[in-house]
Tab-separated table of N, CA and C in Angstrom:
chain	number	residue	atom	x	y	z
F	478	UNK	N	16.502	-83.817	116.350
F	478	UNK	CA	17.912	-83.535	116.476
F	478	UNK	C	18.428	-84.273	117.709
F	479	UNK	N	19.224	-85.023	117.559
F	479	UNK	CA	20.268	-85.329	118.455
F	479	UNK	C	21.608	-84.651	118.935
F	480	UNK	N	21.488	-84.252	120.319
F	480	UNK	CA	22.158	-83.274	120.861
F	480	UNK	C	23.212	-84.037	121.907
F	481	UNK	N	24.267	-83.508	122.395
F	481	UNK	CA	24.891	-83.531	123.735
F	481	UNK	C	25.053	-82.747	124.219
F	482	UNK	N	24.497	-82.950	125.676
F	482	UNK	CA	25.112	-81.213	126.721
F	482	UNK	C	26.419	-81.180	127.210
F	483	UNK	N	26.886	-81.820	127.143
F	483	UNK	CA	28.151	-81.767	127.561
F	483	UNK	C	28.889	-80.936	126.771
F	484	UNK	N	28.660	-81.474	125.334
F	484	UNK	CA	29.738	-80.761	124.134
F	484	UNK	C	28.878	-79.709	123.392
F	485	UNK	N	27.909	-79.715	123.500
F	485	UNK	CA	26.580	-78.502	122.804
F	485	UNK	C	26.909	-78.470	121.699
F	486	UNK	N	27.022	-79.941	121.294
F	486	UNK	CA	26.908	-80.293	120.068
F	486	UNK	C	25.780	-81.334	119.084
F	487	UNK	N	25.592	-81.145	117.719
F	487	UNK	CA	24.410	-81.662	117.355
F	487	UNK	C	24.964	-82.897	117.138
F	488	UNK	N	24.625	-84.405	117.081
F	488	UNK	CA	25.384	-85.648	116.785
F	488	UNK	C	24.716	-86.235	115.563
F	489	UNK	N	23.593	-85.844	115.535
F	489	UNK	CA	22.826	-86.916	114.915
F	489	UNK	C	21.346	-85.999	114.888
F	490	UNK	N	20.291	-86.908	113.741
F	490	UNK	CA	19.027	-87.018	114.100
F	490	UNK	C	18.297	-88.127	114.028
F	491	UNK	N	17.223	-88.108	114.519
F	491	UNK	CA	16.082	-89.201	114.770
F	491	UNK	C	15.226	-89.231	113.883
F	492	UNK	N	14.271	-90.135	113.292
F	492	UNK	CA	13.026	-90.415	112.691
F	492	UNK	C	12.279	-90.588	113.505
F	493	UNK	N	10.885	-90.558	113.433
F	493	UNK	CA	9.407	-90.657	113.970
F	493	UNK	C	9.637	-91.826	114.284
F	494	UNK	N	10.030	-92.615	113.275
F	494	UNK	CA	9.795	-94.482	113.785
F	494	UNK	C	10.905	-94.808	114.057
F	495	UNK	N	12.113	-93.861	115.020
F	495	UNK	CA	13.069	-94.283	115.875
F	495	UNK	C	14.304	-94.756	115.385
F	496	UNK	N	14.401	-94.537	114.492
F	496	UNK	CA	16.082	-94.665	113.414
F	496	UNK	C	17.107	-93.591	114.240
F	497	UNK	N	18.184	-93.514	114.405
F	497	UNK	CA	18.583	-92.662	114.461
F	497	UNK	C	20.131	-92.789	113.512
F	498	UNK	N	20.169	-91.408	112.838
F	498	UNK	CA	21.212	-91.066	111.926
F	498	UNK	C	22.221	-90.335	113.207
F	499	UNK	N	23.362	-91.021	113.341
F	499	UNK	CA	24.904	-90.407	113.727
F	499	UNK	C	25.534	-89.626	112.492
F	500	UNK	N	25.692	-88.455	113.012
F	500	UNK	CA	26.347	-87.507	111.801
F	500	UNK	C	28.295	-88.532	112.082
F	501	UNK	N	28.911	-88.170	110.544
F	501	UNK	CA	29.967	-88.894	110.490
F	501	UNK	C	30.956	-87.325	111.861
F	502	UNK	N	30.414	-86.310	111.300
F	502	UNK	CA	31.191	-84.912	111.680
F	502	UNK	C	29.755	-84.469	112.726
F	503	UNK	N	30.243	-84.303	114.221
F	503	UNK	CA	29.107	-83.161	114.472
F	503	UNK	C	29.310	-81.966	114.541
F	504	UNK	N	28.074	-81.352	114.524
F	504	UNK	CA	28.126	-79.619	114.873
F	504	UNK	C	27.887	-78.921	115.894
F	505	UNK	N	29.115	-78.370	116.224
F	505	UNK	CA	29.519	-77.677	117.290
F	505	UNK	C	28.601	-76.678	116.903
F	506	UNK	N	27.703	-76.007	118.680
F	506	UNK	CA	26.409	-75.000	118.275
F	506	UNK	C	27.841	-73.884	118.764
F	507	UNK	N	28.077	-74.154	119.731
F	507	UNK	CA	29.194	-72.438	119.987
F	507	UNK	C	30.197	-72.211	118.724
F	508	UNK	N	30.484	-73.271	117.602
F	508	UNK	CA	30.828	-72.279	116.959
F	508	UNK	C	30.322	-72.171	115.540
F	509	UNK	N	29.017	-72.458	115.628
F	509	UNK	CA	28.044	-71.767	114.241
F	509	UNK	C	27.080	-71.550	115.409
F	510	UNK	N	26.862	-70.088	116.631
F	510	UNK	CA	25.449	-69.732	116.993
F	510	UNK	C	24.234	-69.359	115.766
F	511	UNK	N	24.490	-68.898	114.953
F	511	UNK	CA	23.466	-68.191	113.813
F	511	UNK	C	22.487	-69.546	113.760
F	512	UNK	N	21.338	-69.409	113.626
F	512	UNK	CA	20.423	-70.757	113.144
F	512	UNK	C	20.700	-71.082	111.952
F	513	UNK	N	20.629	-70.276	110.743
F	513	UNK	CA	20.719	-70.508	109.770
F	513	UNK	C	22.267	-71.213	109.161
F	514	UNK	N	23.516	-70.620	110.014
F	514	UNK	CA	24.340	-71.591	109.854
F	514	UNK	C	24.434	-73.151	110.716
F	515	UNK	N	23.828	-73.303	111.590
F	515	UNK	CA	24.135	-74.763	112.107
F	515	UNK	C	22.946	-75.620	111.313
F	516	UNK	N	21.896	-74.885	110.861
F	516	UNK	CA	21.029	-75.779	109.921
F	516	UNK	C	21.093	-75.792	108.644
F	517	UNK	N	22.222	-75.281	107.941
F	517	UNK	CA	23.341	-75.469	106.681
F	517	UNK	C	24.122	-76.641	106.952
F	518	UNK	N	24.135	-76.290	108.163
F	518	UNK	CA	25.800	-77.383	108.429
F	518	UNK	C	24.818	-78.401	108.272
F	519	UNK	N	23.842	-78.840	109.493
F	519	UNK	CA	22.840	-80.155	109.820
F	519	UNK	C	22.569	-80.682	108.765
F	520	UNK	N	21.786	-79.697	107.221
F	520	UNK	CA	21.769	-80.189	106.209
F	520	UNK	C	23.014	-81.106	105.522
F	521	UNK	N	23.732	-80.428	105.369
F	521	UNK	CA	25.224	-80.493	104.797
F	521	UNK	C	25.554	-82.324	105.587
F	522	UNK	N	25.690	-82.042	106.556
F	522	UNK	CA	26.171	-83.237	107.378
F	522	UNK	C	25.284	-84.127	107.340
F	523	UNK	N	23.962	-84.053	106.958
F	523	UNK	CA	23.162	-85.039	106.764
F	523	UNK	C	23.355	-85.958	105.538
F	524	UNK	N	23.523	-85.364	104.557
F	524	UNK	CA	23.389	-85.771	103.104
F	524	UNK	C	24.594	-86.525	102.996
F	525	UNK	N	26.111	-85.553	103.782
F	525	UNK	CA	27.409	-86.573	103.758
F	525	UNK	C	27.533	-87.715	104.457
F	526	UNK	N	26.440	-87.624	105.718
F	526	UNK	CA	26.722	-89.019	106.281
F	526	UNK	C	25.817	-90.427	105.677
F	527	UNK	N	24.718	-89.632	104.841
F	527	UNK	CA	23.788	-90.663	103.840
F	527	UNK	C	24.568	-91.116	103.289
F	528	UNK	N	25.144	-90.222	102.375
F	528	UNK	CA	26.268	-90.822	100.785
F	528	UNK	C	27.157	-91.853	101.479
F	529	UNK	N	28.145	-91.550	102.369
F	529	UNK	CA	28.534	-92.546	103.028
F	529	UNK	C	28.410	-93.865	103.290
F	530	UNK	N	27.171	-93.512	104.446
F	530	UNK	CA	26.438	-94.736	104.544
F	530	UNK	C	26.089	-95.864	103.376
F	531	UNK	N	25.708	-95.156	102.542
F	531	UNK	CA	24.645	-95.957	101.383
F	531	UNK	C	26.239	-96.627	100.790
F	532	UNK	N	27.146	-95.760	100.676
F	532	UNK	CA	28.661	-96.486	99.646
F	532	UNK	C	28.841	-97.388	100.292
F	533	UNK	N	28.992	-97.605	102.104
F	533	UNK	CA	28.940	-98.698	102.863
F	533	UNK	C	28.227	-99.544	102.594
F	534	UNK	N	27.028	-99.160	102.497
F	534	UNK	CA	25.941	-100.525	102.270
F	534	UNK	C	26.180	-101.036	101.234
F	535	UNK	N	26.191	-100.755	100.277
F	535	UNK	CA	26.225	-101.288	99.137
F	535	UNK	C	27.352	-102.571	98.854
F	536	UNK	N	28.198	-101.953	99.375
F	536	UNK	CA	29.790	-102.799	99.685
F	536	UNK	C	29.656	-103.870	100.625
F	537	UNK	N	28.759	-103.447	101.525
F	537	UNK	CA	28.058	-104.731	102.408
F	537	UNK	C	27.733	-105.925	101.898
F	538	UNK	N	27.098	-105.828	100.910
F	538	UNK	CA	26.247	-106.353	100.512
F	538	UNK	C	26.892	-107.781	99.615
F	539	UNK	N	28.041	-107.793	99.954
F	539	UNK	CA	29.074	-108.258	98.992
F	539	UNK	C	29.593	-109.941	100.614
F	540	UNK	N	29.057	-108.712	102.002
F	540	UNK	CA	29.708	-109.778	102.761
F	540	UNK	C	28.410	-111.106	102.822
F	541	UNK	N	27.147	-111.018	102.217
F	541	UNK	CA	26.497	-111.926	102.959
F	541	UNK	C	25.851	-112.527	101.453
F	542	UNK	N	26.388	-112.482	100.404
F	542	UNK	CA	26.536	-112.670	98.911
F	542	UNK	C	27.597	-113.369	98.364
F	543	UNK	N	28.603	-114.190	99.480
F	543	UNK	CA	29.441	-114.329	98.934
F	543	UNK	C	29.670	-115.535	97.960
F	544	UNK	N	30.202	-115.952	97.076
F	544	UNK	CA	30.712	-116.669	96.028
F	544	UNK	C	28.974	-117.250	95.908
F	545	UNK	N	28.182	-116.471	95.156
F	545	UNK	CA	26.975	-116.579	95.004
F	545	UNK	C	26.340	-117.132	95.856
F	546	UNK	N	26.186	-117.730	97.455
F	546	UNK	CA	26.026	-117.963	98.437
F	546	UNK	C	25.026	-116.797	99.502
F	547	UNK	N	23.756	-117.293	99.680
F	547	UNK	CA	23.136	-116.223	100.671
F	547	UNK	C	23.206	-116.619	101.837
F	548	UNK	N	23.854	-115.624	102.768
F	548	UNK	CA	24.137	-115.719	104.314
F	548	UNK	C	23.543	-115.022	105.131
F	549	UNK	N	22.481	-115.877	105.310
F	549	UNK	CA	21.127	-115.136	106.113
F	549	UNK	C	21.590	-114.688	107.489
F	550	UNK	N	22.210	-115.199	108.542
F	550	UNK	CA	22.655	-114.577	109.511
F	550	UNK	C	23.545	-113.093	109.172
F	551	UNK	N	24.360	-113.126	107.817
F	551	UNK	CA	25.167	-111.813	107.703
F	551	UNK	C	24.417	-110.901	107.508
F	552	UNK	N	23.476	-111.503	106.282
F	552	UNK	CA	22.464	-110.471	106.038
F	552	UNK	C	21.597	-109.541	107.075
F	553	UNK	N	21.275	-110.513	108.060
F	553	UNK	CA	20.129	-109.512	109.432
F	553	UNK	C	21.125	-108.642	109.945
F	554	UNK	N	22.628	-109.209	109.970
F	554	UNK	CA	23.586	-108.191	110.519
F	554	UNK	C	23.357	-106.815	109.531
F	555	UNK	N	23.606	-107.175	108.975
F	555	UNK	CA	23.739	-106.456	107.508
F	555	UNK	C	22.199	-105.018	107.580
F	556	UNK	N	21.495	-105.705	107.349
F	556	UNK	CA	19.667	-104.799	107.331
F	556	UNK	C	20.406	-104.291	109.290
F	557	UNK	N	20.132	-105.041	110.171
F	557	UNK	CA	20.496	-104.055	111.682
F	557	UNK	C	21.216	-102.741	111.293
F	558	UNK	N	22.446	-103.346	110.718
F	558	UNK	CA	23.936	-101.894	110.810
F	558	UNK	C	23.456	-100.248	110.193
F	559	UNK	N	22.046	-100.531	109.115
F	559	UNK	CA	22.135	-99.234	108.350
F	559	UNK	C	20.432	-99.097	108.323
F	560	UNK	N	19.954	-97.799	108.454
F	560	UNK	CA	19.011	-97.212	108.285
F	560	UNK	C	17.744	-97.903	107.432
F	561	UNK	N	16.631	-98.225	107.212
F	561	UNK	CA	15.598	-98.900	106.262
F	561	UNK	C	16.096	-98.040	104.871
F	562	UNK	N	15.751	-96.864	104.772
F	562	UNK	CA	16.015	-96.186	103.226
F	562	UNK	C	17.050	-96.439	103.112
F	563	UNK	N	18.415	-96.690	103.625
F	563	UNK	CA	19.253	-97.023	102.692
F	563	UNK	C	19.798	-98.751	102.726
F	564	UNK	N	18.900	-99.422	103.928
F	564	UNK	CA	18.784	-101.251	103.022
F	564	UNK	C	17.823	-101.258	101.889
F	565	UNK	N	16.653	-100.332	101.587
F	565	UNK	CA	16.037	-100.854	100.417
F	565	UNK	C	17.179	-100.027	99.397
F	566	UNK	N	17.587	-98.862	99.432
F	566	UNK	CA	17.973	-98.019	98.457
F	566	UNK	C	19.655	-98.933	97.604
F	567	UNK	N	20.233	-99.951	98.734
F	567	UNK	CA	21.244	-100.702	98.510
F	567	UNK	C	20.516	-101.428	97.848
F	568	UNK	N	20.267	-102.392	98.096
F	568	UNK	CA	19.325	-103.519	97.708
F	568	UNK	C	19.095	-102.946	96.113
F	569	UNK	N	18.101	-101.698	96.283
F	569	UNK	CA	18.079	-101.857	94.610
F	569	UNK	C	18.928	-101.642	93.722
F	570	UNK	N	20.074	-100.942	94.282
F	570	UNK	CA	21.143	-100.572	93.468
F	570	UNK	C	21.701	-102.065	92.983
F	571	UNK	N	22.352	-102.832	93.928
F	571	UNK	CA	22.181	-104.126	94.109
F	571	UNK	C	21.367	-104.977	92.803
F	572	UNK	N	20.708	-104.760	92.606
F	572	UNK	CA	19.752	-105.097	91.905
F	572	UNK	C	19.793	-104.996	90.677
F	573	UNK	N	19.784	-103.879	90.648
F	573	UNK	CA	20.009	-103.020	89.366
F	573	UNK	C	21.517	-103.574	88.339
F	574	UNK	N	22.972	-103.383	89.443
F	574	UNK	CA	23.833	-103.640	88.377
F	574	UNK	C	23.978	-105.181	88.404
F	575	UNK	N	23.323	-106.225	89.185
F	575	UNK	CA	23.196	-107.051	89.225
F	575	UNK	C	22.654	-107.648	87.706
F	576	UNK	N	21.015	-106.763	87.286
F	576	UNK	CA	20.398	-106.928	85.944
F	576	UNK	C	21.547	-106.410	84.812
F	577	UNK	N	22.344	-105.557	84.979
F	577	UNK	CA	22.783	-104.628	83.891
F	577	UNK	C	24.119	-105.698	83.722
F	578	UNK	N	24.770	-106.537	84.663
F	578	UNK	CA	25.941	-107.542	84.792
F	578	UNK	C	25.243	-108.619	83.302
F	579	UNK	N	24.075	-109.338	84.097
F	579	UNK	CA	23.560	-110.339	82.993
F	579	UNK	C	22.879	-109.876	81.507
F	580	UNK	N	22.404	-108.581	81.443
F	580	UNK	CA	22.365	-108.418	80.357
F	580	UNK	C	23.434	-108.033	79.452
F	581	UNK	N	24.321	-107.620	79.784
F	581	UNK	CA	25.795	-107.612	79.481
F	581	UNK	C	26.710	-108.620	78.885
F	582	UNK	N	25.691	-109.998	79.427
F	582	UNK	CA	26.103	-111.259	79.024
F	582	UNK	C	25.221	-111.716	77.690
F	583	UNK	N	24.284	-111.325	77.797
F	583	UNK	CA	23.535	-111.871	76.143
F	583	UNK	C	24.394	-111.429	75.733
């Protein structure tokens, strides 16, 4: 969990291998004290700032792709800005309607 003392609020969390997720909304602990509600919220705020994220990425993916063109400098920008699970999880989506575009074309 990523915390501030200042605001005794939750911001974010961390991974083992040092990612860290910024919640889009944080959670204020003074006003959910109960555990079980600020780790509703943490959940809650986790999953909304994924979905997010990933709609971002995906849309990204458009800047370093452009007019069928690969832009390897946009791209490292691109993999830096967002989390590993959601550059592979773009990527395959990516992928995916990418296949479903050309078979569309037979």
């Amino acid at each position: 969990v990523v915390s501030t003392q200042s605001t005794g609020a939750i911001i974010g969390i961390s991974s083992r291998e040092g990612e860290d997720l910024i919640f889009i909304s944080p959670i204020v602990l003074a006003e959910h004290p109960q555990i079980n509600d600020w780790l509703g919220l943490l959940e809650k705020e986790m999953r909304m700032t994924l979905a997010t994220l990933l709609s971002e990425a995906v849309s990204g993916v458009k800047d370093f792709r452009a007019d069928g063109k690969f832009d390897r400098e946009k791209y490292m920008v691109w993999i830096g800005k967002y989390q590993a699970q959601l550059v592979l999880l773009a990527s395959q989506i990516t992928w995916s309607e990418n296949c479903d575009n050309a078979l569309a074309k037979i």
